[in-house]
mmCIF file of C-alpha atoms and ligand atoms in Angstrom:
data_model
loop_
_atom_site.group_PDB
_atom_site.id
_atom_site.type_symbol
_atom_site.label_atom_id
_atom_site.label_comp_id
_atom_site.label_asym_id
_atom_site.label_seq_id
_atom_site.Cartn_x
_atom_site.Cartn_y
_atom_site.Cartn_z
ATOM 1 C CA MET E 1 -11.922 52.621 -28.499
ATOM 2 C CA SER E 2 -8.896 50.357 -28.080
ATOM 3 C CA VAL E 3 -9.089 46.746 -26.915
ATOM 4 C CA MET E 4 -7.244 47.739 -23.723
ATOM 5 C CA THR E 5 -9.988 50.123 -22.646
ATOM 6 C CA MET E 6 -12.803 47.701 -23.492
ATOM 7 C CA THR E 7 -11.394 44.809 -21.476
ATOM 8 C CA TYR E 8 -11.649 44.673 -17.722
ATOM 9 C CA HIS E 9 -11.660 41.946 -15.138
ATOM 10 C CA VAL E 10 -14.838 41.137 -13.222
ATOM 11 C CA PRO E 11 -13.872 39.610 -9.858
ATOM 12 C CA VAL E 12 -15.292 36.174 -9.126
ATOM 13 C CA LEU E 13 -17.255 35.108 -6.008
ATOM 14 C CA THR E 14 -16.702 38.551 -4.463
ATOM 15 C CA GLN E 15 -19.368 38.305 -1.759
ATOM 16 C CA GLN E 16 -18.204 34.807 -0.842
ATOM 17 C CA VAL E 17 -14.597 36.043 -0.591
ATOM 18 C CA VAL E 18 -15.574 38.801 1.857
ATOM 19 C CA GLU E 19 -17.635 36.315 3.905
ATOM 20 C CA GLY E 20 -14.961 33.605 3.701
ATOM 21 C CA LEU E 21 -12.321 36.015 4.993
ATOM 22 C CA GLN E 22 -14.770 37.228 7.665
ATOM 23 C CA VAL E 23 -13.572 40.728 6.853
ATOM 24 C CA LYS E 24 -13.875 42.975 9.892
ATOM 25 C CA VAL E 25 -13.685 46.723 10.390
ATOM 26 C CA GLY E 26 -10.084 47.803 10.948
ATOM 27 C CA GLY E 27 -8.680 44.404 9.904
ATOM 28 C CA ARG E 28 -5.431 43.780 8.005
ATOM 29 C CA TYR E 29 -5.436 41.680 4.849
ATOM 30 C CA ILE E 30 -3.129 40.425 2.111
ATOM 31 C CA ASP E 31 -4.344 39.967 -1.461
ATOM 32 C CA CYS E 32 -1.618 37.801 -3.022
ATOM 33 C CA THR E 33 -3.047 38.213 -6.548
ATOM 34 C CA VAL E 34 -4.281 41.779 -6.631
ATOM 35 C CA GLY E 35 -4.823 41.804 -10.431
ATOM 36 C CA GLU E 36 -6.955 44.813 -11.254
ATOM 37 C CA GLY E 37 -7.957 45.211 -7.619
ATOM 38 C CA GLY E 38 -11.581 43.985 -7.709
ATOM 39 C CA HIS E 39 -11.339 41.738 -4.647
ATOM 40 C CA SER E 40 -9.003 44.188 -2.913
ATOM 41 C CA ARG E 41 -11.610 46.921 -3.280
ATOM 42 C CA ALA E 42 -14.321 44.699 -1.765
ATOM 43 C CA ILE E 43 -12.039 43.834 1.172
ATOM 44 C CA LEU E 44 -11.125 47.491 1.723
ATOM 45 C CA GLU E 45 -14.771 48.543 1.619
ATOM 46 C CA ALA E 46 -15.792 45.852 4.110
ATOM 47 C CA SER E 47 -12.902 46.644 6.483
ATOM 48 C CA SER E 48 -13.494 50.397 6.409
ATOM 49 C CA PRO E 49 -12.846 52.461 8.421
ATOM 50 C CA GLY E 50 -9.293 51.606 9.277
ATOM 51 C CA GLY E 51 -8.793 48.390 7.307
ATOM 52 C CA GLN E 52 -5.434 47.941 5.568
ATOM 53 C CA LEU E 53 -4.378 45.824 2.641
ATOM 54 C CA LEU E 54 -1.118 44.590 1.172
ATOM 55 C CA GLY E 55 -1.563 43.747 -2.510
ATOM 56 C CA ILE E 56 0.913 41.597 -4.410
ATOM 57 C CA ASP E 57 1.104 40.846 -8.127
ATOM 58 C CA LEU E 58 3.819 39.542 -10.391
ATOM 59 C CA ASP E 59 2.561 41.580 -13.319
ATOM 60 C CA PRO E 60 3.582 45.272 -13.168
ATOM 61 C CA GLN E 61 0.907 46.180 -15.736
ATOM 62 C CA ALA E 62 -1.849 44.670 -13.547
ATOM 63 C CA LEU E 63 -0.481 46.524 -10.522
ATOM 64 C CA GLY E 64 -0.549 49.806 -12.440
ATOM 65 C CA THR E 65 -4.231 49.225 -13.219
ATOM 66 C CA ALA E 66 -4.925 48.262 -9.597
ATOM 67 C CA GLU E 67 -3.221 51.414 -8.388
ATOM 68 C CA GLY E 68 -5.618 53.520 -10.490
ATOM 69 C CA ASN E 69 -8.685 51.483 -9.507
ATOM 70 C CA LEU E 70 -7.834 51.653 -5.798
ATOM 71 C CA HIS E 71 -6.867 55.314 -5.748
ATOM 72 C CA ALA E 72 -9.600 56.165 -3.236
ATOM 73 C CA PHE E 73 -7.910 53.814 -0.745
ATOM 74 C CA ARG E 74 -4.349 54.951 -1.449
ATOM 75 C CA ASP E 75 -3.571 55.659 2.224
ATOM 76 C CA LEU E 76 -4.696 52.176 3.256
ATOM 77 C CA ILE E 77 -2.928 50.028 0.660
ATOM 78 C CA THR E 78 0.599 48.919 -0.082
ATOM 79 C CA LEU E 79 1.138 47.432 -3.546
ATOM 80 C CA THR E 80 4.142 45.218 -4.282
ATOM 81 C CA ASN E 81 5.378 43.812 -7.565
ATOM 82 C CA ASP E 82 6.613 40.390 -6.472
ATOM 83 C CA ASN E 83 5.929 36.658 -6.585
ATOM 84 C CA PHE E 84 3.613 35.370 -3.854
ATOM 85 C CA ARG E 85 6.031 32.485 -3.393
ATOM 86 C CA ASN E 86 8.043 35.047 -1.370
ATOM 87 C CA LEU E 87 4.992 35.880 0.751
ATOM 88 C CA LYS E 88 6.540 35.646 4.213
ATOM 89 C CA GLN E 89 9.448 37.914 3.362
ATOM 90 C CA ILE E 90 7.193 40.430 1.582
ATOM 91 C CA ALA E 91 4.763 40.546 4.524
ATOM 92 C CA PHE E 92 7.617 40.942 6.981
ATOM 93 C CA ASP E 93 9.268 43.731 4.935
ATOM 94 C CA GLN E 94 5.967 45.613 4.654
ATOM 95 C CA GLY E 95 4.969 45.199 8.303
ATOM 96 C CA PHE E 96 2.010 42.902 7.504
ATOM 97 C CA ASP E 97 2.773 40.132 9.970
ATOM 98 C CA PRO E 98 0.407 38.914 11.389
ATOM 99 C CA VAL E 99 -2.783 39.509 9.367
ATOM 100 C CA ASP E 100 -6.481 38.690 9.684
ATOM 101 C CA GLY E 101 -6.919 37.212 6.234
ATOM 102 C CA ILE E 102 -5.154 36.216 3.036
ATOM 103 C CA LEU E 103 -6.614 35.773 -0.449
ATOM 104 C CA LEU E 104 -5.265 33.920 -3.469
ATOM 105 C CA ASP E 105 -7.272 34.215 -6.700
ATOM 106 C CA LEU E 106 -5.154 32.081 -8.993
ATOM 107 C CA GLY E 107 -4.598 32.064 -12.728
ATOM 108 C CA LEU E 108 -4.827 35.038 -15.028
ATOM 109 C CA SER E 109 -7.117 38.041 -15.353
ATOM 110 C CA SER E 110 -9.361 38.931 -18.279
ATOM 111 C CA LEU E 111 -7.074 41.848 -19.045
ATOM 112 C CA GLN E 112 -4.092 39.511 -19.387
ATOM 113 C CA LEU E 113 -6.097 37.022 -21.445
ATOM 114 C CA GLU E 114 -7.830 39.375 -23.825
ATOM 115 C CA GLY E 115 -6.180 42.757 -23.741
ATOM 116 C CA GLY E 116 -2.525 42.142 -23.248
ATOM 117 C CA ASN E 117 -1.060 40.934 -26.563
ATOM 118 C CA ARG E 118 0.899 38.500 -24.404
ATOM 119 C CA GLY E 119 0.141 35.168 -26.006
ATOM 120 C CA PHE E 120 -2.377 33.887 -23.444
ATOM 121 C CA SER E 121 -5.180 33.934 -25.995
ATOM 122 C CA PHE E 122 -5.527 31.375 -28.778
ATOM 123 C CA ARG E 123 -8.033 33.499 -30.669
ATOM 124 C CA THR E 124 -5.762 36.335 -31.793
ATOM 125 C CA GLU E 125 -2.317 36.602 -33.357
ATOM 126 C CA GLU E 126 0.003 37.377 -30.435
ATOM 127 C CA PRO E 127 3.659 36.688 -29.674
ATOM 128 C CA LEU E 128 4.139 33.450 -27.712
ATOM 129 C CA ASP E 129 4.997 34.926 -24.335
ATOM 130 C CA MET E 130 2.642 33.927 -21.454
ATOM 131 C CA ARG E 131 4.850 35.339 -18.683
ATOM 132 C CA PHE E 132 3.127 37.026 -15.753
ATOM 133 C CA ASP E 133 6.495 38.566 -14.913
ATOM 134 C CA PRO E 134 8.177 40.323 -17.863
ATOM 135 C CA ARG E 135 11.548 40.119 -16.048
ATOM 136 C CA GLN E 136 11.539 36.353 -16.318
ATOM 137 C CA GLU E 137 13.709 34.901 -19.092
ATOM 138 C CA VAL E 138 11.790 31.821 -20.221
ATOM 139 C CA THR E 139 8.715 32.512 -22.348
ATOM 140 C CA ALA E 140 6.185 30.209 -24.010
ATOM 141 C CA TRP E 141 8.256 30.535 -27.209
ATOM 142 C CA GLU E 142 11.149 28.641 -25.602
ATOM 143 C CA VAL E 143 8.846 25.924 -24.255
ATOM 144 C CA VAL E 144 7.125 25.429 -27.615
ATOM 145 C CA ASN E 145 10.204 25.706 -29.824
ATOM 146 C CA GLN E 146 13.052 24.347 -27.725
ATOM 147 C CA TYR E 147 11.661 21.632 -25.437
ATOM 148 C CA SER E 148 12.293 18.026 -26.474
ATOM 149 C CA ARG E 149 9.335 15.934 -27.606
ATOM 150 C CA GLU E 150 9.404 14.009 -24.305
ATOM 151 C CA ASP E 151 9.407 17.196 -22.234
ATOM 152 C CA LEU E 152 6.541 18.660 -24.254
ATOM 153 C CA ILE E 153 4.474 15.495 -23.779
ATOM 154 C CA GLN E 154 5.218 15.631 -20.061
ATOM 155 C CA VAL E 155 4.136 19.290 -19.746
ATOM 156 C CA ILE E 156 0.988 18.922 -21.847
ATOM 157 C CA SER E 157 -0.171 15.675 -20.269
ATOM 158 C CA THR E 158 0.648 16.637 -16.670
ATOM 159 C CA TYR E 159 -0.384 20.292 -16.504
ATOM 160 C CA GLY E 160 -3.061 20.114 -19.194
ATOM 161 C CA GLU E 161 -4.353 16.630 -18.253
ATOM 162 C CA GLU E 162 -4.533 16.280 -22.037
ATOM 163 C CA TYR E 163 -4.851 12.690 -23.309
ATOM 164 C CA ARG E 164 -3.804 13.747 -26.808
ATOM 165 C CA ALA E 165 -0.434 15.120 -25.588
ATOM 166 C CA ASP E 166 1.560 12.674 -27.722
ATOM 167 C CA ARG E 167 -0.113 13.693 -30.984
ATOM 168 C CA ILE E 168 0.012 17.382 -30.102
ATOM 169 C CA ALA E 169 3.742 17.259 -29.302
ATOM 170 C CA ARG E 170 4.450 15.475 -32.601
ATOM 171 C CA GLU E 171 2.513 18.100 -34.573
ATOM 172 C CA VAL E 172 4.276 20.925 -32.716
ATOM 173 C CA LEU E 173 7.688 19.465 -33.559
ATOM 174 C CA GLU E 174 6.763 19.108 -37.229
ATOM 175 C CA ASN E 175 5.631 22.738 -37.433
ATOM 176 C CA ARG E 176 8.427 24.501 -35.582
ATOM 177 C CA PRO E 177 9.231 27.346 -35.458
ATOM 178 C CA ILE E 178 5.862 28.463 -34.087
ATOM 179 C CA ASP E 179 5.908 32.175 -33.316
ATOM 180 C CA THR E 180 2.378 33.209 -32.402
ATOM 181 C CA SER E 181 -0.460 32.030 -30.181
ATOM 182 C CA LEU E 182 -2.806 31.693 -33.164
ATOM 183 C CA GLN E 183 -0.275 29.521 -35.026
ATOM 184 C CA LEU E 184 0.070 27.295 -31.952
ATOM 185 C CA ALA E 185 -3.711 27.037 -31.579
ATOM 186 C CA GLN E 186 -4.021 25.943 -35.216
ATOM 187 C CA VAL E 187 -1.300 23.320 -34.867
ATOM 188 C CA VAL E 188 -2.909 21.924 -31.710
ATOM 189 C CA ALA E 189 -6.388 21.920 -33.292
ATOM 190 C CA LYS E 190 -5.005 19.969 -36.255
ATOM 191 C CA ALA E 191 -3.411 17.390 -33.945
ATOM 192 C CA ALA E 192 -6.478 17.119 -31.724
ATOM 193 C CA ARG E 193 -8.704 16.297 -34.743
ATOM 194 C CA GLY E 194 -12.308 15.336 -34.005
ATOM 195 C CA PRO E 195 -15.264 17.707 -33.635
ATOM 196 C CA TRP E 196 -14.900 20.715 -31.379
ATOM 197 C CA GLY E 197 -16.989 20.716 -28.233
ATOM 198 C CA ARG E 198 -17.803 23.891 -26.341
ATOM 199 C CA THR E 199 -14.144 24.456 -25.476
ATOM 200 C CA HIS E 200 -11.420 25.151 -28.017
ATOM 201 C CA PRO E 201 -9.171 22.076 -28.535
ATOM 202 C CA ALA E 202 -6.111 24.156 -27.572
ATOM 203 C CA THR E 203 -7.482 25.162 -24.151
ATOM 204 C CA ARG E 204 -5.666 22.456 -22.189
ATOM 205 C CA THR E 205 -2.394 22.850 -24.078
ATOM 206 C CA PHE E 206 -2.383 26.617 -23.498
ATOM 207 C CA GLN E 207 -3.124 26.069 -19.817
ATOM 208 C CA ALA E 208 -0.260 23.580 -19.581
ATOM 209 C CA ILE E 209 2.295 25.828 -21.270
ATOM 210 C CA ARG E 210 1.264 28.804 -19.153
ATOM 211 C CA MET E 211 1.651 26.721 -15.995
ATOM 212 C CA GLU E 212 5.096 25.568 -17.098
ATOM 213 C CA VAL E 213 6.266 29.102 -18.008
ATOM 214 C CA ASN E 214 5.145 30.537 -14.667
ATOM 215 C CA ASN E 215 5.905 27.546 -12.373
ATOM 216 C CA GLU E 216 2.352 27.805 -11.173
ATOM 217 C CA LEU E 217 1.981 24.584 -9.160
ATOM 218 C CA GLU E 218 5.339 25.084 -7.432
ATOM 219 C CA ASN E 219 4.314 28.625 -6.459
ATOM 220 C CA ILE E 220 1.086 27.323 -4.899
ATOM 221 C CA GLU E 221 2.958 24.620 -2.994
ATOM 222 C CA LEU E 222 5.380 27.201 -1.647
ATOM 223 C CA VAL E 223 2.854 29.847 -0.645
ATOM 224 C CA LEU E 224 0.225 27.956 1.354
ATOM 225 C CA ALA E 225 2.243 27.092 4.463
ATOM 226 C CA GLN E 226 3.698 30.612 4.504
ATOM 227 C CA ALA E 227 0.193 32.057 4.324
ATOM 228 C CA VAL E 228 -0.996 29.917 7.242
ATOM 229 C CA SER E 229 1.954 31.010 9.365
ATOM 230 C CA LEU E 230 1.133 34.703 8.823
ATOM 231 C CA LEU E 231 -2.466 34.452 10.072
ATOM 232 C CA THR E 232 -3.620 35.467 13.539
ATOM 233 C CA LEU E 233 -5.603 32.814 15.435
ATOM 234 C CA GLY E 234 -9.030 32.749 13.798
ATOM 235 C CA GLY E 235 -7.592 34.413 10.673
ATOM 236 C CA ARG E 236 -8.876 33.129 7.333
ATOM 237 C CA LEU E 237 -7.231 31.878 4.151
ATOM 238 C CA VAL E 238 -9.311 31.889 0.951
ATOM 239 C CA VAL E 239 -8.106 30.290 -2.276
ATOM 240 C CA ILE E 240 -9.904 30.394 -5.637
ATOM 241 C CA SER E 241 -8.664 28.113 -8.408
ATOM 242 C CA TYR E 242 -9.877 27.533 -11.945
ATOM 243 C CA HIS E 243 -9.114 23.924 -12.834
ATOM 244 C CA SER E 244 -9.136 20.528 -11.193
ATOM 245 C CA LEU E 245 -5.364 20.033 -11.004
ATOM 246 C CA GLU E 246 -4.924 23.232 -8.992
ATOM 247 C CA ASP E 247 -7.948 22.503 -6.835
ATOM 248 C CA ARG E 248 -6.707 18.988 -6.012
ATOM 249 C CA LEU E 249 -3.342 20.401 -4.949
ATOM 250 C CA ILE E 250 -5.015 22.992 -2.703
ATOM 251 C CA LYS E 251 -7.317 20.373 -1.207
ATOM 252 C CA ASN E 252 -4.317 18.158 -0.378
ATOM 253 C CA LEU E 253 -2.271 21.028 1.049
ATOM 254 C CA PHE E 254 -5.239 22.078 3.219
ATOM 255 C CA ARG E 255 -5.570 18.473 4.378
ATOM 256 C CA GLN E 256 -1.870 18.321 5.312
ATOM 257 C CA GLU E 257 -2.083 21.580 7.245
ATOM 258 C CA SER E 258 -5.213 20.487 9.094
ATOM 259 C CA ARG E 259 -4.396 16.817 9.795
ATOM 260 C CA GLU E 260 -0.621 16.774 10.142
ATOM 261 C CA ALA E 261 0.421 20.281 11.148
ATOM 262 C CA ARG E 262 -2.968 20.879 12.880
ATOM 263 C CA SER E 263 -2.581 24.558 12.016
ATOM 264 C CA ILE E 264 -5.922 25.161 10.254
ATOM 265 C CA ARG E 265 -9.534 24.052 10.255
ATOM 266 C CA VAL E 266 -11.006 23.506 6.799
ATOM 267 C CA MET E 267 -14.239 25.495 6.703
ATOM 268 C CA ASN E 268 -15.934 23.958 3.658
ATOM 269 C CA LYS E 269 -15.940 20.248 2.913
ATOM 270 C CA LYS E 270 -17.245 20.895 -0.586
ATOM 271 C CA VAL E 271 -15.848 23.603 -2.826
ATOM 272 C CA ILE E 272 -17.771 26.856 -3.074
ATOM 273 C CA SER E 273 -18.848 27.562 -6.670
ATOM 274 C CA PRO E 274 -20.479 30.559 -8.292
ATOM 275 C CA SER E 275 -24.254 30.723 -8.627
ATOM 276 C CA ARG E 276 -25.954 30.250 -11.988
ATOM 277 C CA ASP E 277 -26.619 33.972 -12.075
ATOM 278 C CA GLU E 278 -22.944 34.766 -11.625
ATOM 279 C CA VAL E 279 -21.944 32.329 -14.373
ATOM 280 C CA ARG E 280 -24.532 33.875 -16.666
ATOM 281 C CA THR E 281 -23.178 37.387 -16.176
ATOM 282 C CA ASN E 282 -19.487 36.448 -15.930
ATOM 283 C CA ARG E 283 -18.633 33.392 -18.001
ATOM 284 C CA ARG E 284 -15.099 33.334 -16.682
ATOM 285 C CA SER E 285 -16.466 32.413 -13.240
ATOM 286 C CA ARG E 286 -17.870 29.074 -14.466
ATOM 287 C CA SER E 287 -14.802 27.037 -13.479
ATOM 288 C CA ALA E 288 -14.064 28.839 -10.178
ATOM 289 C CA ARG E 289 -13.645 26.703 -7.055
ATOM 290 C CA MET E 290 -13.153 28.342 -3.694
ATOM 291 C CA ARG E 291 -11.781 26.832 -0.476
ATOM 292 C CA VAL E 292 -11.634 28.446 2.950
ATOM 293 C CA ALA E 293 -9.495 27.611 5.989
ATOM 294 C CA GLU E 294 -9.231 29.120 9.462
ATOM 295 C CA ARG E 295 -6.036 29.382 11.518
ATOM 296 C CA ILE E 296 -6.287 27.491 14.814
HETATM 297 C C1 SAM W 301 -7.318 35.947 -11.512
HETATM 298 S S1 SAM W 301 -6.212 37.273 -11.503
HETATM 299 C C2 SAM W 301 -6.653 38.143 -10.034
HETATM 300 C C3 SAM W 301 -7.774 39.083 -10.220
HETATM 301 C C4 SAM W 301 -8.098 39.899 -8.966
HETATM 302 N N1 SAM W 301 -8.562 39.073 -7.889
HETATM 303 C C5 SAM W 301 -9.097 41.004 -9.262
HETATM 304 O O1 SAM W 301 -10.131 41.059 -8.590
HETATM 305 O O2 SAM W 301 -8.840 41.803 -10.165
HETATM 306 C C6 SAM W 301 -4.720 36.525 -11.002
HETATM 307 C C7 SAM W 301 -3.560 37.470 -10.836
HETATM 308 O O3 SAM W 301 -2.518 36.768 -10.170
HETATM 309 C C8 SAM W 301 -1.283 37.179 -10.666
HETATM 310 N N2 SAM W 301 -0.313 36.118 -10.362
HETATM 311 C C9 SAM W 301 -0.246 34.871 -10.897
HETATM 312 N N3 SAM W 301 0.750 34.173 -10.325
HETATM 313 C C10 SAM W 301 1.328 34.997 -9.401
HETATM 314 C C11 SAM W 301 2.409 34.843 -8.484
HETATM 315 N N4 SAM W 301 3.083 33.699 -8.398
HETATM 316 N N5 SAM W 301 2.706 35.881 -7.677
HETATM 317 C C12 SAM W 301 2.019 37.057 -7.736
HETATM 318 N N6 SAM W 301 0.986 37.255 -8.606
HETATM 319 C C13 SAM W 301 0.648 36.239 -9.413
HETATM 320 C C14 SAM W 301 -1.533 37.408 -12.148
HETATM 321 O O4 SAM W 301 -0.587 38.306 -12.673
HETATM 322 C C15 SAM W 301 -2.952 37.987 -12.134
HETATM 323 O O5 SAM W 301 -2.931 39.391 -12.133
#
């Protein structure tokens, strides 16, 4: 059996997503990060009969998988290979304006991390790519091998919140060219020194480079106000993030929309996290943080 067929993505906080969106029979929803379609399926099941879903993903491979997984709902879904930063235009073009709920499940899927040979994983020898969108020109290779020392420090310390960014950048420069994810992980581990905790010392650096390659924070900043504007009154926006930097940004954007624009009500003061049972069965869920807002 190949790695591709063994790896699949288990959706996180699925029940909470359906409840957070208050999915109703016959409702219309947008999944901005359809991935392999796990959350989309749950939304389609809960909105059946008559529910409809627009699914967006930047990764054509993920969309292909979603198309297969959601075959039973083929008459009720529209799948689009695009960046959710263009959400308003996509929704308008596809006739999904307004909608009853919008979901963003940020980051990358298990298939991308473990089965894609795309450089997201620091455990196997893979080309340094890390693009969600294969049409994009800049890959992780350019960031690692062509950025100046100052720019590398900036990326690693800002997006990775990595206090050892200076040392890591120096080690990277001394070891260029670095062509694979495993090589990069070894260079970072050498720079990070010290004993390894439960997380690999390259975790934060990989996160930072991935965020830089895919403009992840900018995309989030651009999508949230568009999402709010597409919701019907009482419609719900659910966002799941996987690290504190992203979650802080979402919290602040929600605050702006609720206090300044007065366009949403924040439904949960504290983030919603997975139960111990969920973390036990799906380790990837351990860092998930979910926030819910309602259009007013
Ligand atoms: C955590 S996975 C989603 C998994 C999905 N909820 C499921 O149940 O299978 C995140 C997905 O978002 C996609 N993605 C990341 N940034 C994106 C963007 N700016 N626009 C569209 N899709 C994006 C990734 O390609 C990935 O497939």
